[in-house]
């Protein structure tokens, strides 16, 4: 499942992930596991939002979060 999720998101627009560090995190909701691809290395919230907008335009899903 992890590989498929990664491959799907990376293949949507591989240029988006250039110069980004990313990792896959496993979480659970309601006892069911799910996997999150987390990209880091943004210059701020506006940069993260632009990344998400491009990924969503390519039929991906994305939520910008600042830690």
PDB file of C-alpha atoms in Angstrom:
ATOM      1  CA  UNK A   1       0.000   0.000   0.000  1.00  0.00           C
ATOM      2  CA  UNK A   2       2.787   2.415   0.857  1.00  0.00           C
ATOM      3  CA  UNK A   3       4.532   1.927  -2.485  1.00  0.00           C
ATOM      4  CA  UNK A   4       1.307   2.406  -4.444  1.00  0.00           C
ATOM      5  CA  UNK A   5       0.452   5.591  -2.578  1.00  0.00           C
ATOM      6  CA  UNK A   6       3.920   6.961  -3.147  1.00  0.00           C
ATOM      7  CA  UNK A   7       3.978   5.958  -6.791  1.00  0.00           C
ATOM      8  CA  UNK A   8       0.548   7.471  -7.411  1.00  0.00           C
ATOM      9  CA  UNK A   9       1.400  10.828  -5.856  1.00  0.00           C
ATOM     10  CA  UNK A  10       4.876  10.999  -7.350  1.00  0.00           C
ATOM     11  CA  UNK A  11       3.617  10.033 -10.804  1.00  0.00           C
ATOM     12  CA  UNK A  12       0.888  12.682 -10.793  1.00  0.00           C
ATOM     13  CA  UNK A  13       3.502  15.369 -11.334  1.00  0.00           C
ATOM     14  CA  UNK A  14       7.080  14.288 -10.636  1.00  0.00           C
ATOM     15  CA  UNK A  15       8.400  17.832 -11.123  1.00  0.00           C
ATOM     16  CA  UNK A  16       6.510  18.881  -7.994  1.00  0.00           C
ATOM     17  CA  UNK A  17       8.706  16.615  -5.885  1.00  0.00           C
ATOM     18  CA  UNK A  18      12.040  17.857  -7.266  1.00  0.00           C
ATOM     19  CA  UNK A  19      14.107  19.484  -4.525  1.00  0.00           C
ATOM     20  CA  UNK A  20      11.678  18.257  -1.862  1.00  0.00           C
ATOM     21  CA  UNK A  21      12.371  15.850   0.925  1.00  0.00           C
ATOM     22  CA  UNK A  22       9.530  13.486   1.583  1.00  0.00           C
ATOM     23  CA  UNK A  23       8.650  10.608   3.824  1.00  0.00           C
ATOM     24  CA  UNK A  24       5.753   8.200   4.262  1.00  0.00           C
ATOM     25  CA  UNK A  25       4.027   8.075   7.620  1.00  0.00           C
ATOM     26  CA  UNK A  26       1.580   5.452   8.811  1.00  0.00           C
ATOM     27  CA  UNK A  27      -1.373   6.676  10.889  1.00  0.00           C
ATOM     28  CA  UNK A  28      -4.692   5.234  11.936  1.00  0.00           C
ATOM     29  CA  UNK A  29      -8.213   6.603  12.020  1.00  0.00           C
ATOM     30  CA  UNK A  30     -11.028   4.630  13.580  1.00  0.00           C
ATOM     31  CA  UNK A  31      -8.656   1.703  13.977  1.00  0.00           C
ATOM     32  CA  UNK A  32      -7.921   1.543  10.248  1.00  0.00           C
ATOM     33  CA  UNK A  33      -4.401   2.302   9.039  1.00  0.00           C
ATOM     34  CA  UNK A  34      -3.736   4.875   6.359  1.00  0.00           C
ATOM     35  CA  UNK A  35      -0.557   6.254   4.872  1.00  0.00           C
ATOM     36  CA  UNK A  36       0.438   9.855   4.390  1.00  0.00           C
ATOM     37  CA  UNK A  37       3.107  11.089   2.041  1.00  0.00           C
ATOM     38  CA  UNK A  38       4.659  14.094   3.720  1.00  0.00           C
ATOM     39  CA  UNK A  39       6.695  16.538   1.646  1.00  0.00           C
ATOM     40  CA  UNK A  40       8.917  19.077   3.373  1.00  0.00           C
ATOM     41  CA  UNK A  41      11.218  21.880   2.311  1.00  0.00           C
ATOM     42  CA  UNK A  42       8.817  24.710   1.558  1.00  0.00           C
ATOM     43  CA  UNK A  43       9.667  28.392   1.902  1.00  0.00           C
ATOM     44  CA  UNK A  44       6.462  29.060   3.814  1.00  0.00           C
ATOM     45  CA  UNK A  45       2.728  28.550   3.777  1.00  0.00           C
ATOM     46  CA  UNK A  46       2.258  30.205   0.375  1.00  0.00           C
ATOM     47  CA  UNK A  47       4.829  27.839  -1.163  1.00  0.00           C
ATOM     48  CA  UNK A  48       3.096  24.841   0.458  1.00  0.00           C
ATOM     49  CA  UNK A  49      -0.297  26.039  -0.802  1.00  0.00           C
ATOM     50  CA  UNK A  50       1.030  26.413  -4.340  1.00  0.00           C
ATOM     51  CA  UNK A  51       2.413  22.861  -4.161  1.00  0.00           C
ATOM     52  CA  UNK A  52      -0.970  21.560  -2.969  1.00  0.00           C
ATOM     53  CA  UNK A  53      -2.852  23.456  -5.662  1.00  0.00           C
ATOM     54  CA  UNK A  54      -0.643  21.906  -8.350  1.00  0.00           C
ATOM     55  CA  UNK A  55      -1.015  18.405  -6.879  1.00  0.00           C
ATOM     56  CA  UNK A  56      -4.803  18.782  -6.585  1.00  0.00           C
ATOM     57  CA  UNK A  57      -4.949  20.021 -10.192  1.00  0.00           C
ATOM     58  CA  UNK A  58      -3.241  16.748 -11.130  1.00  0.00           C
ATOM     59  CA  UNK A  59      -6.003  14.804  -9.324  1.00  0.00           C
ATOM     60  CA  UNK A  60      -4.020  14.291  -6.125  1.00  0.00           C
ATOM     61  CA  UNK A  61      -4.973  15.233  -2.613  1.00  0.00           C
ATOM     62  CA  UNK A  62      -3.060  17.610  -0.404  1.00  0.00           C
ATOM     63  CA  UNK A  63      -3.418  19.578   2.822  1.00  0.00           C
ATOM     64  CA  UNK A  64      -0.796  22.231   3.597  1.00  0.00           C
ATOM     65  CA  UNK A  65       0.356  22.103   7.216  1.00  0.00           C
ATOM     66  CA  UNK A  66       3.003  24.168   8.945  1.00  0.00           C
ATOM     67  CA  UNK A  67       4.722  22.398  11.843  1.00  0.00           C
TER      68      UNK A  67
END
